[in-house]
Amino acid sequence: MPAKRDAYKRDTYTPDSLLTVAVRVFNERGYDGTSMEHLSKAAGISKSSIYHHVRGKEELLRRAISRALDGLFGILEEPRAREGRAVDRLEHVTRRTVEVLMTELPYVTLLLRVRGNTDTERWAMERRREFDQRVAELLKQATADGDLRADVDVRLATRLLFGMINSIVEWYRPGRAGRGATTSEEVAEAVVRTAFAGLRVT
Amino acid sequence: MPAKRDAYKRDTYTPDSLLTVAVRVFNERGYDGTSMEHLSKAAGISKSSIYHHVRGKEELLRRAISRALDGLFGILEEPRAREGRAVDRLEHVTRRTVEVLMTELPYVTLLLRVRGNTDTERWAMERRREFDQRVAELLKQATADGDLRADVDVRLATRLLFGMINSIVEWYRPGRAGRGATTSEEVAEAVVRTAFAGLRVT
């Protein structure tokens, strides 16, 4: 069908560049609401060209989620997340989680939004809970060390900390120039100050 | 059509009880994804019975959003939000915002999720921004008074504070019994302690 083929550009995608397009569409339409047709249109190549790269949209989801998870779990392997007092390791993990969220924004956004209708989504939610659990254990240890206040429940404190961190995906848009442009280091520092030292001057 | 009418129960709804059903469906399916057919099925009454109460789904949205906004803007009229140092007014507003969010959970959840495809949604987003702006002004004043740290940008601090507060809709489920059951006062206190005094023991 040469007439139809004209609608498509030559497939110069790599698995990575195709993933970039797919994640944008997943975040715009929701994973459930995205068909191979939508991906084909957004990429400007035929569905069969996409199938040349991946088995289907669930594989694209799995790759995207893996990228977010590799970034997040990688933090826990960093020396400053593994050595020293729990409270300092927790602050390091908090700071780096904000940085990874901001540098891998579309991938982490997707991870935070999946809802569990397929095996891949359920696996994503399971791994995300595992990460939250690792951070909760640091909070628990830091509280036991007497470094974190005991009058805020550990479970609740973990939720509020992640609430603050994860909300960044709602407003941060990279490359938005001008007044109020913010680097990931600035935001990470603000989160650490707010969550651990508090906004009030003491 | 008596055969069809059998599928419906007698319409004993009041505008308020119909609203409860509609808001649940809006939050489950998204406002855009909800048809009058969905509302009719969920309520167990015919579409024409629904039209007896309201002009359509946009009126149900407007009523639901108004309920959330009345709760939130009502906070700003409370004496402790109007009198005293800005930092104390801010803490009061933070505490009460958490409480209103938790007691009016489905209505505030809907407010936080609308995306601006209709006039009513755009009005909701506009009013929500107005509320955030009023809180941002309190933060600004408290910083000018020297009561809040000047090394976290006011705009960013406002976003992080609302990030923490609004994330409660992601996990709080009223009436969930047993271990970890949490009252709105406990959560409000935890948010105020975390955001203003910080998690670290000083």
XYZ file of C-alpha atoms in Angstrom:
404
model
C 0.000 0.000 0.000
C 2.381 2.715 -1.179
C -0.235 5.480 -0.801
C -0.618 4.683 2.858
C 3.073 4.218 3.447
C 3.549 7.841 2.359
C 1.902 8.931 5.601
C 4.804 7.497 7.567
C 8.360 8.661 7.826
C 11.238 6.243 7.429
C 11.723 4.255 10.622
C 14.924 5.643 12.083
C 13.934 4.824 15.669
C 16.128 3.072 18.156
C 14.439 1.220 21.042
C 15.328 4.214 23.259
C 13.968 6.961 21.021
C 10.773 4.973 20.414
C 10.428 4.628 24.188
C 10.616 8.422 24.591
C 7.622 8.847 22.260
C 5.645 6.011 23.872
C 6.113 7.360 27.403
C 4.914 10.805 26.325
C 1.748 9.258 24.855
C 1.204 6.997 27.901
C 1.424 10.038 30.196
C -0.934 12.097 28.016
C -3.625 9.454 27.398
C -3.041 7.073 30.278
C -1.556 3.635 29.621
C -5.014 1.997 29.423
C -6.234 4.627 26.981
C -3.273 4.206 24.587
C -3.616 1.873 21.586
C -0.899 0.740 19.154
C -2.700 3.032 16.689
C -2.029 6.038 18.956
C 1.628 5.043 19.278
C 1.935 4.592 15.524
C 0.460 8.052 14.873
C 2.601 9.760 17.512
C 5.795 8.110 16.237
C 4.872 8.684 12.593
C 5.753 5.079 11.673
C 3.512 2.101 10.947
C 2.365 -0.346 13.575
C 4.396 -3.101 11.889
C 7.499 -0.907 12.225
C 6.794 -0.610 15.947
C 6.407 -4.399 16.170
C 9.848 -4.603 14.586
C 11.215 -2.957 17.788
C 8.968 -4.350 20.509
C 6.382 -7.073 21.038
C 3.693 -4.561 21.985
C 2.742 -1.691 24.269
C 3.193 -3.725 27.454
C 6.881 -4.208 26.574
C 7.221 -0.445 26.138
C 5.611 0.036 29.552
C 7.939 -2.506 31.137
C 11.023 -0.802 29.658
C 9.855 2.645 30.758
C 9.036 1.501 34.286
C 12.385 -0.342 34.482
C 14.183 2.879 33.672
C 12.396 4.691 36.536
C 12.985 1.816 38.950
C 16.668 1.442 38.008
C 17.110 5.135 38.813
C 15.322 4.871 42.155
C 16.805 1.581 43.377
C 20.236 2.748 42.189
C 20.050 5.447 44.877
C 19.885 2.799 47.604
C 23.220 1.382 46.370
C 25.055 4.710 46.658
C 27.656 4.817 49.459
C 25.872 7.687 51.241
C 22.656 5.631 51.290
C 24.474 2.645 52.794
C 26.911 4.097 55.298
C 26.487 6.320 58.317
C 23.606 7.200 60.592
C 20.122 6.306 59.332
C 18.961 9.949 59.444
C 21.807 11.047 57.162
C 21.216 8.130 54.797
C 17.507 9.071 54.759
C 18.282 12.689 53.886
C 20.595 11.532 51.105
C 17.933 9.172 49.710
C 15.319 11.961 49.881
C 17.572 14.421 48.043
C 18.530 11.906 45.354
C 14.939 10.681 44.917
C 13.907 14.252 44.061
C 16.824 14.521 41.635
C 16.030 11.207 39.904
C 12.336 12.136 39.734
C 13.219 15.412 38.016
C 15.849 14.065 35.593
C 13.754 10.986 34.710
C 10.479 12.915 34.959
C 8.332 11.159 32.286
C 9.434 7.693 33.442
C 8.815 8.342 37.141
C 5.502 10.075 36.315
C 4.400 6.917 34.497
C 5.495 4.759 37.447
C 3.473 6.904 39.868
C 0.345 6.727 37.685
C 0.052 3.024 36.817
C -2.994 1.432 38.373
C -2.591 -2.343 38.163
C -4.707 -3.673 35.274
C -1.949 -5.826 33.720
C 0.885 -7.997 35.072
C 3.409 -5.304 34.196
C 1.409 -2.635 36.036
C 1.016 -4.854 39.104
C 4.768 -5.573 39.039
C 5.429 -1.810 38.820
C 3.209 -1.116 41.834
C 4.852 -3.943 43.771
C 8.368 -2.596 43.085
C 7.264 0.938 43.954
C 5.890 -0.279 47.302
C 9.216 -2.060 47.850
C 11.108 1.217 47.368
C 8.734 3.059 49.721
C 9.229 0.227 52.216
C 13.028 0.600 52.083
C 12.665 4.312 52.821
C 10.175 3.594 55.616
C 12.785 1.299 57.221
C 15.311 4.138 57.207
C 12.749 6.393 58.912
C 12.079 3.695 61.481
C 15.790 3.262 62.197
C 16.366 7.025 62.424
C 13.470 7.308 64.871
C 14.890 4.435 66.947
C 18.268 6.269 66.938
C 16.473 9.273 68.469
C 17.235 11.432 65.408
C 13.652 11.755 64.154
C 10.712 12.899 66.255
C 8.786 10.030 67.785
C 5.493 11.974 67.878
C 4.822 11.503 64.152
C 3.945 7.920 63.240
C 6.607 6.397 60.932
C 4.044 5.145 58.415
C 2.399 8.565 58.239
C 5.746 10.377 58.039
C 6.765 8.147 55.099
C 3.518 8.944 53.316
C 3.858 12.683 53.881
C 7.496 12.642 52.728
C 6.598 10.796 49.512
C 3.529 13.014 49.129
C 5.802 16.027 49.054
C 8.353 14.416 46.716
C 5.878 12.829 44.290
C 3.801 16.011 43.967
C 6.714 17.506 42.020
C 5.521 15.620 38.910
C 2.334 17.738 39.030
C 4.069 21.063 38.421
C 7.706 20.608 37.344
C 8.249 21.079 33.608
C 11.914 20.892 32.546
C 13.303 23.594 30.337
C 10.582 26.088 31.186
C 12.682 29.217 31.017
C 12.514 32.478 32.900
C 11.454 33.485 36.391
C 11.078 30.615 38.783
C 13.161 28.198 36.704
C 14.396 25.684 39.197
C 17.152 23.105 39.120
C 16.683 19.649 40.574
C 19.359 20.421 43.191
C 17.396 23.497 44.374
C 14.153 21.561 44.641
C 15.905 18.644 46.379
C 17.432 21.043 48.900
C 14.048 22.675 49.541
C 12.412 19.281 50.124
C 15.146 18.202 52.555
C 14.968 21.498 54.471
C 11.177 21.487 54.644
C 10.769 17.833 55.597
C 13.648 17.523 58.063
C 14.252 20.978 59.497
C 10.757 22.434 58.964
C 9.691 25.758 57.484
C 9.565 27.587 60.820
C 12.556 29.552 62.009
C 13.569 28.089 65.367
C -42.012 0.525 29.118
C -42.881 -1.341 32.316
C -40.342 -4.111 31.639
C -37.524 -1.593 31.553
C -38.819 0.405 34.487
C -38.449 -2.740 36.615
C -34.685 -2.367 36.403
C -34.910 0.883 38.357
C -35.787 1.446 41.948
C -38.242 4.148 42.973
C -36.550 7.541 42.879
C -36.173 8.489 46.528
C -33.123 10.660 45.921
C -32.657 14.142 47.237
C -30.256 16.463 45.389
C -27.671 15.720 48.130
C -27.925 11.930 48.061
C -27.822 11.928 44.255
C -24.684 14.083 44.476
C -23.018 11.486 46.721
C -23.525 8.808 44.052
C -22.410 11.091 41.191
C -19.192 12.126 42.945
C -18.273 8.506 43.593
C -18.742 7.691 39.893
C -16.830 10.831 38.799
C -13.895 9.834 41.014
C -13.927 6.228 39.772
C -14.279 6.902 36.033
C -13.037 10.454 35.765
C -15.504 13.276 35.031
C -14.824 13.113 31.264
C -15.337 9.361 31.218
C -18.716 9.512 32.995
C -21.924 9.540 30.932
C -25.495 10.104 32.128
C -25.922 6.390 31.410
C -23.196 5.572 33.985
C -24.853 7.851 36.528
C -28.257 6.294 35.863
C -26.870 2.777 36.373
C -24.968 3.698 39.537
C -27.976 5.458 41.054
C -30.381 2.731 39.952
C -32.857 5.295 38.589
C -33.621 6.318 35.006
C -31.897 9.171 33.230
C -35.154 11.110 33.143
C -35.382 10.766 36.925
C -31.887 12.284 37.175
C -32.977 15.138 34.888
C -35.811 15.721 37.327
C -33.152 16.692 39.920
C -30.461 18.373 37.821
C -29.949 19.760 34.324
C -27.074 17.347 33.612
C -23.732 16.057 34.758
C -22.067 19.474 34.635
C -24.522 20.741 37.267
C -23.623 17.775 39.482
C -19.940 18.639 39.020
C -20.587 22.290 39.879
C -22.458 21.348 43.061
C -19.772 18.887 44.136
C -16.947 21.331 43.489
C -18.880 24.082 45.316
C -19.109 21.874 48.369
C -15.316 21.351 48.379
C -14.651 25.052 47.772
C -17.123 26.194 50.445
C -15.257 23.995 52.925
C -11.851 25.309 51.917
C -12.707 29.018 51.607
C -14.698 28.781 54.845
C -11.377 28.096 56.614
C -10.058 31.483 55.559
C -13.001 33.161 57.345
C -12.310 31.475 60.685
C -11.052 33.834 63.403
C -7.744 31.962 63.784
C -7.132 32.352 60.036
C -7.769 36.103 60.224
C -6.189 37.226 63.470
C -2.679 36.983 64.849
C 0.754 36.455 63.322
C 0.835 35.183 59.738
C 2.776 32.044 60.749
C 0.112 31.043 63.275
C -2.681 31.780 60.790
C -0.796 29.657 58.237
C -0.493 26.741 60.664
C -4.198 27.003 61.439
C -5.107 27.061 57.733
C -2.824 24.055 57.082
C -4.374 22.056 59.914
C -7.927 22.897 58.885
C -7.234 22.236 55.192
C -6.158 18.688 56.088
C -9.304 18.271 58.201
C -11.638 19.572 55.461
C -9.871 17.405 52.872
C -10.433 14.326 55.039
C -14.042 15.045 56.051
C -15.065 16.131 52.529
C -12.741 13.568 50.888
C -14.696 12.678 47.696
C -15.499 16.339 46.973
C -11.937 17.589 47.472
C -10.568 14.596 45.514
C -12.784 15.610 42.594
C -11.611 19.229 42.877
C -7.965 18.146 42.789
C -8.505 15.945 39.728
C -10.495 18.185 37.358
C -8.516 19.073 34.270
C -10.255 21.974 32.543
C -12.245 20.664 29.552
C -15.494 22.494 30.398
C -16.403 25.921 31.823
C -17.186 24.344 35.188
C -13.829 22.556 35.308
C -11.963 25.728 34.347
C -13.866 27.641 37.053
C -12.925 24.915 39.559
C -9.244 25.170 38.646
C -9.395 28.959 38.846
C -10.934 28.885 42.346
C -8.428 26.251 43.470
C -5.552 28.447 42.299
C -7.165 31.335 44.208
C -7.148 29.296 47.423
C -3.505 28.270 46.882
C -2.699 31.930 46.230
C -4.298 32.995 49.539
C -2.135 30.436 51.356
C 0.961 31.545 49.417
C 0.311 35.112 50.634
C 0.296 33.889 54.236
C 3.627 32.134 53.625
C 5.032 35.298 52.110
C 3.891 37.398 55.065
C 5.246 34.883 57.595
C 8.598 34.901 55.790
C 8.632 38.720 55.813
C 7.890 38.581 59.570
C 11.018 36.442 59.971
C 8.980 33.463 61.208
C 9.584 31.207 58.196
C 12.983 30.354 56.762
C 13.999 32.630 53.905
C 16.184 29.973 52.233
C 13.218 28.093 50.764
C 11.503 30.002 47.955
C 7.908 30.921 48.920
C 6.447 29.572 45.679
C 8.286 26.282 46.117
C 7.375 26.035 49.825
C 3.692 26.544 48.937
C 3.884 23.778 46.346
C 5.598 21.370 48.745
C 3.096 22.140 51.506
C 0.127 21.494 49.199
C 1.948 18.457 47.775
C 2.045 16.987 51.249
C -1.568 17.918 52.066
C -3.119 16.903 48.745
C -1.326 13.539 48.665
C -3.595 12.451 51.522
C -6.376 11.776 48.970
C -4.134 9.042 47.489
C -4.139 6.851 50.591
C -6.731 7.986 53.152
C -9.873 5.822 53.204
C -12.356 6.783 55.932
C -13.751 4.074 58.120
C -10.960 1.609 57.385
C -10.808 -0.074 60.737
C -7.952 -1.625 62.673
C -4.260 -0.950 62.939
C -3.197 2.398 61.597
C -6.694 3.898 61.650
C -6.116 7.594 61.738
C -8.311 10.551 62.596
C -8.206 13.777 60.631
C -6.880 15.581 63.731
C -3.930 13.159 63.969
C -3.056 13.550 60.307
C -3.461 17.334 60.510
C -1.131 17.443 63.512
C 1.450 15.269 61.691
C 1.356 17.558 58.633
C 1.792 20.690 60.761
C 4.678 19.148 62.732
C 6.424 17.834 59.623
C 6.022 20.964 57.505
C 6.713 23.591 60.158
C 8.935 21.961 62.767
C 10.527 19.263 60.571
C 10.985 15.561 61.191
C 14.464 15.900 62.683
C 14.916 16.163 66.429
C 16.698 19.444 67.116
